Coordinates of C-alpha atoms and ligand atoms in Angstrom, one line a residue:
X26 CA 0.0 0.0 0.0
X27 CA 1.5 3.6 -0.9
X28 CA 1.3 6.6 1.6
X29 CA -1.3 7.8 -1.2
X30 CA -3.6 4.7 -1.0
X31 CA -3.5 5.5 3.1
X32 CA -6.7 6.9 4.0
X33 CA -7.2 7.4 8.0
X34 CA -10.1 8.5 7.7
X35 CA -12.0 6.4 4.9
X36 CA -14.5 3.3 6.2
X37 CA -12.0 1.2 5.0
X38 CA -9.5 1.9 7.8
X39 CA -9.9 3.4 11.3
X40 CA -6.8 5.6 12.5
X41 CA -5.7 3.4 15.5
X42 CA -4.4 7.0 16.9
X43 CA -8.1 8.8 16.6
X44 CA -9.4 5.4 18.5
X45 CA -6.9 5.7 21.4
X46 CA -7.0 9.8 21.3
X47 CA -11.1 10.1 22.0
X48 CA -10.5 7.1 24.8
X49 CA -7.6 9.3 26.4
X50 CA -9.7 11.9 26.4
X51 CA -12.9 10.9 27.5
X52 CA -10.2 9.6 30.8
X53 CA -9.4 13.0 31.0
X54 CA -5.5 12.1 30.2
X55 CA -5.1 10.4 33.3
X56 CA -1.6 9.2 34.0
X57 CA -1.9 6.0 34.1
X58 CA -3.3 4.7 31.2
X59 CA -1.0 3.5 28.7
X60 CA -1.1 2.0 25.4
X61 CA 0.0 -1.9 23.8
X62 CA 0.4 -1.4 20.2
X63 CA -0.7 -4.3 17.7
X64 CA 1.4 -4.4 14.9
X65 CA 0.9 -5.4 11.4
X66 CA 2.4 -6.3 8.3
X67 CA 0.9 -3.3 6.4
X68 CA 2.3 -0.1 8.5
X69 CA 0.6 3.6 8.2
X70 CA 2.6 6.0 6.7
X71 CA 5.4 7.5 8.8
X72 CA 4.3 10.6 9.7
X73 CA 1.2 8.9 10.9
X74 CA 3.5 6.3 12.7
X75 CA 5.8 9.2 14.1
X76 CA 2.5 10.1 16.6
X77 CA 3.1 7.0 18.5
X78 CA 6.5 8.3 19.6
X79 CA 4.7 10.6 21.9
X80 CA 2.1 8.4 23.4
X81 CA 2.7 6.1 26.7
X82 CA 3.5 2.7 24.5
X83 CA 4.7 0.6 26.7
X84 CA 4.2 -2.5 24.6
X85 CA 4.1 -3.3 20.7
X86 CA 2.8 -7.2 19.7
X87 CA 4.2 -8.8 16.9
X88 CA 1.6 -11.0 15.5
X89 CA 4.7 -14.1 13.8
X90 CA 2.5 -13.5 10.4
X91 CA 4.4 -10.1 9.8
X92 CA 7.6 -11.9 9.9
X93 CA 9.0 -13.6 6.2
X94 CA 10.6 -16.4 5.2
X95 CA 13.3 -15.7 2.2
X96 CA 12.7 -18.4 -0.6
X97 CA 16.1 -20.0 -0.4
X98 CA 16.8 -21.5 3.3
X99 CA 13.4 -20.9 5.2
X100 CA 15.2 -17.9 6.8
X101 CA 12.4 -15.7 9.0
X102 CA 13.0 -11.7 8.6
X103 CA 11.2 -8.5 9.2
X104 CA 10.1 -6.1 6.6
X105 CA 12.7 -3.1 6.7
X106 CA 9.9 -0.4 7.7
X107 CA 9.2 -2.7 10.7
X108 CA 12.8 -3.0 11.8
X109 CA 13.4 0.5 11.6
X110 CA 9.9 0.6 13.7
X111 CA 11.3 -2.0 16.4
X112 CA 14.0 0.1 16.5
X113 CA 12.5 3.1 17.8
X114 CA 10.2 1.5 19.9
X115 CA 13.5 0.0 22.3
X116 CA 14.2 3.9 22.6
X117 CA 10.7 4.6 23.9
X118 CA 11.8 1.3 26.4
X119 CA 8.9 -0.2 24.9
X120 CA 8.1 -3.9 25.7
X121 CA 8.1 -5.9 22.5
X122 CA 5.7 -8.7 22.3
X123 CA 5.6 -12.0 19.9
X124 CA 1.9 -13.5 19.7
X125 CA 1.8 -16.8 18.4
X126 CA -0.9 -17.1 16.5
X127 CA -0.3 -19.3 14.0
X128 CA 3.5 -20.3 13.8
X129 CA 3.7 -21.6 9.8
X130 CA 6.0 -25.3 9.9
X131 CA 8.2 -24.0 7.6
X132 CA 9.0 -21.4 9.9
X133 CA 9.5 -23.7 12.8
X134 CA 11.9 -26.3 11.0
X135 CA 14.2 -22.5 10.4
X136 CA 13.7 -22.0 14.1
X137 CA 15.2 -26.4 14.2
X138 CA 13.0 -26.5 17.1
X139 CA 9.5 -27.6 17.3
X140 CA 9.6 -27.7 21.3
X141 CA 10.5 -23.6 21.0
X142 CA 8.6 -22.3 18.3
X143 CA 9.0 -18.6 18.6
X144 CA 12.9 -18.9 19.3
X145 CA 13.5 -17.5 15.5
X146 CA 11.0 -15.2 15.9
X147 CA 12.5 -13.6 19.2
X148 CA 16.1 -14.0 18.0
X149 CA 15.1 -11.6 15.0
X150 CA 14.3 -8.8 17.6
X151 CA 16.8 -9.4 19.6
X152 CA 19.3 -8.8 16.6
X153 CA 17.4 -5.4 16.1
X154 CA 17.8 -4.7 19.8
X155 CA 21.5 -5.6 19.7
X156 CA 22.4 -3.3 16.7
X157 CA 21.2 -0.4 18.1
X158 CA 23.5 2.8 18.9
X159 CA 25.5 1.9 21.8
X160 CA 24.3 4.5 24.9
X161 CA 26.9 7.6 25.4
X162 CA 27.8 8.3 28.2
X163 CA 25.9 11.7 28.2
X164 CA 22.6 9.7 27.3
X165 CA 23.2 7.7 30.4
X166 CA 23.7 10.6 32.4
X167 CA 20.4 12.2 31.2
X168 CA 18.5 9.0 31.2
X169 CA 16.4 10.0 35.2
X170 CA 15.7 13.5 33.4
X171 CA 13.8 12.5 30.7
X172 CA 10.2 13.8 30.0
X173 CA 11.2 15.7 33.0
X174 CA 9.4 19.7 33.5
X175 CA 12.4 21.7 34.6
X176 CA 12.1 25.2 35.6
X177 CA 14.4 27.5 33.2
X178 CA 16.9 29.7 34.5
X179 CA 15.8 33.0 35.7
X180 CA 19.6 35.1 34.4
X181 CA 19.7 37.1 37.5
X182 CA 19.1 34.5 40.5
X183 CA 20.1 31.3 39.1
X184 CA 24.0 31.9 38.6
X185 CA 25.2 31.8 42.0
X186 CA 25.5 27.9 42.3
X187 CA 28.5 26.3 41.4
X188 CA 26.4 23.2 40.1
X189 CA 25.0 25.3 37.4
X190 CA 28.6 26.0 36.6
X191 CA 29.9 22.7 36.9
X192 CA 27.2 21.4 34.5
X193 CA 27.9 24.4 32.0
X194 CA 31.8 23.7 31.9
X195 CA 31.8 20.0 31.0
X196 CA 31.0 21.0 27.4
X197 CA 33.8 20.7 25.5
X198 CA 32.0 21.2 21.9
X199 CA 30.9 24.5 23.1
X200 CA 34.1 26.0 24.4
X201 CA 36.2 24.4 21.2
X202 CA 33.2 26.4 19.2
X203 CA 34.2 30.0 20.3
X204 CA 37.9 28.8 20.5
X205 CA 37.5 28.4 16.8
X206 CA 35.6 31.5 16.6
X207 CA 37.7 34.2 18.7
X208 CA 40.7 32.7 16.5
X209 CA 39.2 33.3 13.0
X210 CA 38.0 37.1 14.5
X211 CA 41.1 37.5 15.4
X212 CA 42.9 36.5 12.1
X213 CA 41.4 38.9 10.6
X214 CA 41.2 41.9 12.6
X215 CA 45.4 41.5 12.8
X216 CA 47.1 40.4 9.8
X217 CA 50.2 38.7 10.0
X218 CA 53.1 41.7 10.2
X219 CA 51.5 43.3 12.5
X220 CA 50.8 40.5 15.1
X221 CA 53.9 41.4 17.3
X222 CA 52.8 45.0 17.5
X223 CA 48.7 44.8 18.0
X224 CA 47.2 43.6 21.1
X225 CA 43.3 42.8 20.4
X226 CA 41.2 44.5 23.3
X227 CA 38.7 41.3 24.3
X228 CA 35.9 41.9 27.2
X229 CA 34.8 38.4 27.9
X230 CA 31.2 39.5 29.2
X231 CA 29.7 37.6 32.3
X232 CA 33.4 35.3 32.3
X233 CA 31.8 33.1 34.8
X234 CA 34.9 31.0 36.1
X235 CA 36.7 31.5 33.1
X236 CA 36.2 29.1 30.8
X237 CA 35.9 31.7 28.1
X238 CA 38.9 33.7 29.0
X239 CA 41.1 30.4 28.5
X240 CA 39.3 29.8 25.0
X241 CA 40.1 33.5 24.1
X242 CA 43.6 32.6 25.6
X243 CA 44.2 29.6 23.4
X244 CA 43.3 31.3 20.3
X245 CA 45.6 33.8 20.6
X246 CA 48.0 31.0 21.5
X247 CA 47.1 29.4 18.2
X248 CA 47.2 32.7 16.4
X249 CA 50.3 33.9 17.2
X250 CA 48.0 37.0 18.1
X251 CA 48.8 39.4 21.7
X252 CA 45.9 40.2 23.8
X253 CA 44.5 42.1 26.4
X254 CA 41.8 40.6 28.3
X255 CA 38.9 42.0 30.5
X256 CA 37.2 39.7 32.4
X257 CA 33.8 41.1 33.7
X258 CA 31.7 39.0 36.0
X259 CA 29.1 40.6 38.1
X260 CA 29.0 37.0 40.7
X261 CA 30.8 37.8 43.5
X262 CA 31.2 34.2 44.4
X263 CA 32.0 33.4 41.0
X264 CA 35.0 36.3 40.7
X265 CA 36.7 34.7 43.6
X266 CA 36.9 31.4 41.5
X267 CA 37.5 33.6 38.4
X268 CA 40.9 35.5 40.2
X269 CA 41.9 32.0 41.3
X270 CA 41.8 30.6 38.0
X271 CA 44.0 33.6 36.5
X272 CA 46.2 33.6 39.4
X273 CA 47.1 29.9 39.7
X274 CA 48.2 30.2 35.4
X275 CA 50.1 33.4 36.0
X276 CA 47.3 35.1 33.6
X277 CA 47.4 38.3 35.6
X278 CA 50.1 39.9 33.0
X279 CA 47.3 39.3 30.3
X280 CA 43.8 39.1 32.2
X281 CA 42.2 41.9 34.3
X282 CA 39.1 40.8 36.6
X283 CA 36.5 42.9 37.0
X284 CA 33.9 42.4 39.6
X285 CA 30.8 44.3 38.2
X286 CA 28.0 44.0 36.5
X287 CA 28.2 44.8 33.0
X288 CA 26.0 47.7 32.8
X289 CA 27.9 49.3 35.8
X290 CA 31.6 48.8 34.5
X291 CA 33.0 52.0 32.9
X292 CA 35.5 50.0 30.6
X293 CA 38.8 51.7 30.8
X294 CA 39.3 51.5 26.7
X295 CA 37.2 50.8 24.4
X296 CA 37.3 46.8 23.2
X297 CA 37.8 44.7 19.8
X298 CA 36.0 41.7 20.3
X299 CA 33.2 41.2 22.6
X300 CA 33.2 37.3 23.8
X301 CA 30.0 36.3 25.8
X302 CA 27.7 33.8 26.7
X303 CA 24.6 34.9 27.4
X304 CA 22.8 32.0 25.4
X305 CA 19.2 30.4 26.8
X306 CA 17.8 27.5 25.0
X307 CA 15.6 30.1 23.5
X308 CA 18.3 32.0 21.9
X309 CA 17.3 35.2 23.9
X310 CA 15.6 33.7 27.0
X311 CA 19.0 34.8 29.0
X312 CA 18.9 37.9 28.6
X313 CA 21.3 38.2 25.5
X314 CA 20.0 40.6 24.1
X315 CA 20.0 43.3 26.9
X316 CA 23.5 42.5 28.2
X317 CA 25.2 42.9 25.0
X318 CA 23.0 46.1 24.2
X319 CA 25.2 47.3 27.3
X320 CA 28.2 46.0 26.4
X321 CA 28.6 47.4 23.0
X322 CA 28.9 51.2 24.4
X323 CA 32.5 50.1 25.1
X324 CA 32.6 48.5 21.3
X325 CA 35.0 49.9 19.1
X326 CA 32.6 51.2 15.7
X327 CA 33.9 48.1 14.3
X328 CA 34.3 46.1 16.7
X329 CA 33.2 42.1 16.9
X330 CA 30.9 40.7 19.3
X331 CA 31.1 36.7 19.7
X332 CA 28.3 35.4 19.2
X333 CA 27.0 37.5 16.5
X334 CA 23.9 36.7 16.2
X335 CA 21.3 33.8 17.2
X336 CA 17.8 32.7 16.4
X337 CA 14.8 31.2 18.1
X338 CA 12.7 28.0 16.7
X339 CA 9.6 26.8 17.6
X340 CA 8.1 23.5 16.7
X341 CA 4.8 22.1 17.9
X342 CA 4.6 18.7 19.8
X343 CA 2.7 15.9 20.9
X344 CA 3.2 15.5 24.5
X345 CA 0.9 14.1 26.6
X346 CA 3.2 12.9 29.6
X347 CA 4.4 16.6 29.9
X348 CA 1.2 17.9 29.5
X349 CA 0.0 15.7 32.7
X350 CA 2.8 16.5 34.5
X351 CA 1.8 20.4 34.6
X352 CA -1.5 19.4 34.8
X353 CA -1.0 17.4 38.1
X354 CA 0.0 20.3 39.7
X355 CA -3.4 22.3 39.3
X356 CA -2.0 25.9 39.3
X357 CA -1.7 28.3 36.1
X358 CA 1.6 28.8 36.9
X359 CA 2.8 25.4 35.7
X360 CA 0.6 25.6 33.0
X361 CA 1.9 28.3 31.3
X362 CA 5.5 28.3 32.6
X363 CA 8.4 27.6 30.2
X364 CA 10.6 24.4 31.0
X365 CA 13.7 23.0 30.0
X366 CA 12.9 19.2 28.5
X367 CA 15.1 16.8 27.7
X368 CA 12.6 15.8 25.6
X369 CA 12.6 12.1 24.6
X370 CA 8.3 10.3 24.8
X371 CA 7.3 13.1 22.3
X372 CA 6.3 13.2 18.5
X373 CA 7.6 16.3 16.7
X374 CA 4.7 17.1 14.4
X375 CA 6.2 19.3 11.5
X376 CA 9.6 20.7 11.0
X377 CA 10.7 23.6 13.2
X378 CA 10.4 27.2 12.4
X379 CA 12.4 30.3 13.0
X380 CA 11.0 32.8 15.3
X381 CA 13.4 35.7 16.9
X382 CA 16.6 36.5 15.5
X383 CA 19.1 39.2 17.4
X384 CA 22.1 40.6 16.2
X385 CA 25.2 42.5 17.7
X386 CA 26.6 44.8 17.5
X387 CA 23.2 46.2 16.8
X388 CA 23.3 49.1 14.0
X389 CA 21.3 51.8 16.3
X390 CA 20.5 52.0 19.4
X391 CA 17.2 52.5 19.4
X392 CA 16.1 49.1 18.2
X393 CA 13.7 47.3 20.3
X394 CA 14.6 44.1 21.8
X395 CA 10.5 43.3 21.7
X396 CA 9.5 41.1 19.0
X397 CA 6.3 39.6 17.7
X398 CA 6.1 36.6 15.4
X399 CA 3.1 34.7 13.7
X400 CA 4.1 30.8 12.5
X401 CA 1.6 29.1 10.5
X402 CA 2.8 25.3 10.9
X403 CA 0.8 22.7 8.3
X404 CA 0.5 19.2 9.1
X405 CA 1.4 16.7 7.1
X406 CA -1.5 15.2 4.9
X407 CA -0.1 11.9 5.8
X408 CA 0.0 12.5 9.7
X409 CA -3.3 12.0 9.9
X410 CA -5.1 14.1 13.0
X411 CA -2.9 14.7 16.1
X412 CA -2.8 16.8 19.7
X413 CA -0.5 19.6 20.6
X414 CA 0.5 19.9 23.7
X415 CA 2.8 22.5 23.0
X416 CA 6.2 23.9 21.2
X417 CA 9.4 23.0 21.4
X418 CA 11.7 25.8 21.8
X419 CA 15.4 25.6 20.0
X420 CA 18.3 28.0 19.2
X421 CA 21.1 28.3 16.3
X422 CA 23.9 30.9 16.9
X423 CA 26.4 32.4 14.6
X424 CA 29.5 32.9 16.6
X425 CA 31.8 34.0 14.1
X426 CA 30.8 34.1 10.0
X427 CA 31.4 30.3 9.7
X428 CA 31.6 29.4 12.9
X429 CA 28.4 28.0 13.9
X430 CA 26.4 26.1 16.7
X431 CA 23.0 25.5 17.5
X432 CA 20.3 22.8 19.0
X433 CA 17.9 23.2 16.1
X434 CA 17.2 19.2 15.4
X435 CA 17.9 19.4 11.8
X436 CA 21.0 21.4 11.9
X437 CA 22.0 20.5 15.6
X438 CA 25.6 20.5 16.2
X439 CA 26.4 17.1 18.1
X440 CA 27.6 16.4 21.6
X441 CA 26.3 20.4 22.2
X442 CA 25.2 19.4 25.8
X443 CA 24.8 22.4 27.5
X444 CA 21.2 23.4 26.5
X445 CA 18.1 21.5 26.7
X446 CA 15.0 22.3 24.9
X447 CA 12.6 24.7 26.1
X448 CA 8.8 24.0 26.2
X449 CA 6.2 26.1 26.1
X450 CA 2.7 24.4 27.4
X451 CA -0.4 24.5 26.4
X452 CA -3.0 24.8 29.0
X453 CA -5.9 22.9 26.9
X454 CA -4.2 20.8 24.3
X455 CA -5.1 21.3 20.5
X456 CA -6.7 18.5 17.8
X457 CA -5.1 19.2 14.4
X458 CA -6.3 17.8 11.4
X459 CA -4.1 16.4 8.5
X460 CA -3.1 19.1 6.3
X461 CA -4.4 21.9 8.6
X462 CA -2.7 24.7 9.3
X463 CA -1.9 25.3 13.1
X464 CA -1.8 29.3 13.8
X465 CA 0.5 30.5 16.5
X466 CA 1.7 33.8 17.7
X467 CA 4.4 34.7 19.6
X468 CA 5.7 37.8 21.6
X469 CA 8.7 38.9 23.1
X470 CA 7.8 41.4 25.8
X471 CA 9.8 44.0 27.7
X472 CA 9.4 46.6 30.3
X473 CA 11.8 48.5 32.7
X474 CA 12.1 45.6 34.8
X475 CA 11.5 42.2 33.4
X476 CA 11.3 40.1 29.9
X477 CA 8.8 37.3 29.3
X478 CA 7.5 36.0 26.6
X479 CA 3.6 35.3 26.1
X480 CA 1.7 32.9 23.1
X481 CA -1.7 31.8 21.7
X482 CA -2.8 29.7 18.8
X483 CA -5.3 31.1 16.9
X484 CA -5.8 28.4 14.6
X485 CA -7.6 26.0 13.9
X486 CA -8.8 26.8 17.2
X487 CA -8.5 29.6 19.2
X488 CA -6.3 29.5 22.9
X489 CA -6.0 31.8 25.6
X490 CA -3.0 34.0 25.7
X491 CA -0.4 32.3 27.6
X492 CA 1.1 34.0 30.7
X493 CA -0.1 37.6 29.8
X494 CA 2.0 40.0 31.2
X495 CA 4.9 37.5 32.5
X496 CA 2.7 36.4 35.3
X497 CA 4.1 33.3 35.5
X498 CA 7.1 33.2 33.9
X499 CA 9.8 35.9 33.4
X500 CA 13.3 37.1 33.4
X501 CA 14.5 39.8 35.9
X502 CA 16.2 42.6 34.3
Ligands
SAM14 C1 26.0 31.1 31.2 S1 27.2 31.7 32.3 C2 28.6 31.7 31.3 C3 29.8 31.6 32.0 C4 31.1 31.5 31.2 N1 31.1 32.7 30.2 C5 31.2 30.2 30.4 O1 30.7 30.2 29.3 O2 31.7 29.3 31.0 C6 26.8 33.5 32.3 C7 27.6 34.3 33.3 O3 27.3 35.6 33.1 C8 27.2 36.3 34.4 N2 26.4 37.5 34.1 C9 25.0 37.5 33.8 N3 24.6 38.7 33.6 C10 25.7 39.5 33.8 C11 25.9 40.9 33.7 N4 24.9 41.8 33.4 N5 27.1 41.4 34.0 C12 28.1 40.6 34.3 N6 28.0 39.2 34.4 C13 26.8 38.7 34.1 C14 26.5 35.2 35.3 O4 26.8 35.5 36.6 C15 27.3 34.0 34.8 O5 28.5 33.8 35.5

């Protein structure tokens, strides 16, 4: 059967999904009911297979009729699609079972056993199961987190534990990133006979413990490039750590600390390169934007700022399990709050799509850090219908021309472990239909003392705004 021929909705065919989607919702979505998938030889397309990633399947029967035999050898195998679909299901943990219905002889004379029937049945699986990608080490790590709301951090409260530190600094792709970048800025801002002469002026903005400072450090190392480095942390906690750091590598000839916050410091000279990393999983949702709005009166007219710009992405989900868990807690508050996610028991409905972009040094500065964005995302005709529960939220950054990272799944730069998504509930969950179009608006808000963001979807049904005036979520300027 082609995707074409696949009609969800026809008398000929009932969409399993729309069966078990009217039964979870006439149980109000309660927690624990969960679904046993039966499987069969002809599969639904895979966007309509996809929703299943976000639904509690905890088991998937394998009727032994799916299964084929080649011609030569009596040799049982599985249809690619359903591999592939075994697959998947061991990353949702899902419990596969083999139903023996009718067990054909020639298929137990492959098996060479007629006292154990389903052994060539189950070895199949387990082959599936035992080729699968072997679990990193950081997938281990984030295994108890999965599915798991976590609140995002709020810029100016969160920073003063070293755990948020120690988690930020294991992430080597991120500080090799802006090693790369700070070196190729630098490159080009000194050219080669002047290098002995020219020391670059670089601010590293909130330096944290100085991870950033030694990347800047090592690029001038690799450039053959001098330097003159201010380090700017407005933590007073974290600057004791900071002047340790410097101290212990005899940096001091090099690397100034200065305990302030940024939009205090009255920079002594005005810098090059402006290194920082302000970065949410949002893009802005850290207060990028406004930080580096105060750094750059110390820019030189020219001058660089690392990153150089970033964008936001949105993408709505299926997520029922998330969706519960703010639910459970019967308060708006969790129902509109932005979370981190690592997001794992969730169906991604249609590709992502760009919402904010910010760039630095900004050309004037009266532009507004506010923002408003409408997304019109369309379901695929082969999805069939499905339930939002809300959008993921993603970022790409340019650091440096080339030099790029980002989270965005279909560009995202691997082993990047130091953001998780975002998510941003819904407080009733939406029905789409196949080839719909799902309306959503977004705002970026701002007033003298806080950013927040609020949303709605305004099609094909109408929501509440979420979290008008950053009632329940917000970041403290
Ligand atoms: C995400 S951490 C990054 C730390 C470090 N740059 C790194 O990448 O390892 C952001 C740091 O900026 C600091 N910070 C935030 N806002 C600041 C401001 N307005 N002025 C100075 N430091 C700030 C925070 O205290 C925190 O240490």
């Amino acid at each position: 059967m082609s995707n074409d021929d696949y009609r969800p909705l026809s008398n000929a065919l009932v969409d399993s999904w729309e069966t078990w989607n009217s039964f979870r919702m006439l149980c109000d979505h309660h927690s624990q009911l969960v679904v046993a998938l039966d499987i069969k030889r002809v599969l639904p397309p895979e966007n309509s297979l996809k929703r299943w990633f976000g639904e509690p399947v905890t088991a998937a029967i394998l009727d032994t009729e799916i299964f084929l035999t080649k011609a030569r050898g009596n040799t049982l195998y599985l249809p690619k699609r359903h591999q592939k679909l075994i697959a998947d299901l061991f990353h949702l943990d899902t419990r596969i079972v083999i139903s023996e219905i009718k067990v054909p002889t020639s298929a137990q004379s492959a098996a060479g056993s007629k006292s154990q029937p389903l052994l060539a049945y189950w070895s199949q699986v387990s082959n599936i199961y035992k080729q699968r990608d072997p679990v990193s080490e950081q997938e281990r790590s984030e295994f108890y987190t999965r599915d798991i709301l976590q609140p995002s951090l709020r810029p100016s409260r969160n920073y003063s534990h070293a755990i948020s530190y120690d988690d930020h600094e294991k992430d080597l792709v991120k500080y090799l990133h802006y090693e790369i970048a700070i070196s190729r800025a630098l490159l080009e801002r000194v050219p080669d006979e002047r290098a002995s002469v020219i020391a670059t002026v670089l601010v590293v903005v909130g330096a944290g413990r100085g991870r950033l400072v030694h990347a800047s450090l090592k690029a001038a190392e690799r450039t053959g490039r001098k330097l003159r480095v201010y380090a700017v942390e407005k933590n007073p906690q974290t600057v004791i750590a900071l002047d340790e750091l410097i101290r212990a590598n005899n940096w001091d000839n090099t690397v100034s600390v200065v305990s302030s916050d940024v939009r205090d410091w009255s920079a002594p000279e005005r810098a090059d390169i402006l290194v920082s990393d302000f970065l949410g999983s949002f893009g802005d949702n850290e207060l990028s934007p406004e930080s580096l709005d105060a750094a750059q009166r110390f820019l030189e007219k020219d001058g660089i700022s690392i990153p150089s710009s970033y964008t936001s992405f949105l993408q709505p989900l299926t997520a029922p399990k998330l969706y519960q868990e703010a639910k459970a807690r019967k308060d708006i508050l969790h129902s509109e709050s932005a979370c981190l996610v690592n997001l794992h028991n969730v169906a991604r409905l249609t590709p992502s799509q760009q919402v904010f972009t910010f760039s630095h040094p900004k050309c004037s500065d009266n532009q507004s850090n506010q923002r408003y964005q409408k997304l019109e995302f369309r379901i695929p005709t082969d999805t069939g219908s499905a339930m939002v529960h809300g959008f993921a939220g993603y970022f790409n950054a340019t650091l440096y021309k080339s030099v790029l990272f980002g989270t965005e799944p279909s560009t995202m730069t691997p082993n990047l472990n130091t953001w998780l998504p975002m998510f941003f509930p819904l407080r009733t969950p939406i029905c789409v239909h196949r080839g719909s179009i799902l309306e959503v608006h977004f705002w970026r808000c701002v007033d003298s003392r806080k950013v927040w963001y609020e949303w709605c979807v305004t099609s094909p049904s109408s929501s509440p705004i979420h979290n008008c005036n950053g009632r329940s979520c917000w970041m403290d300027l």
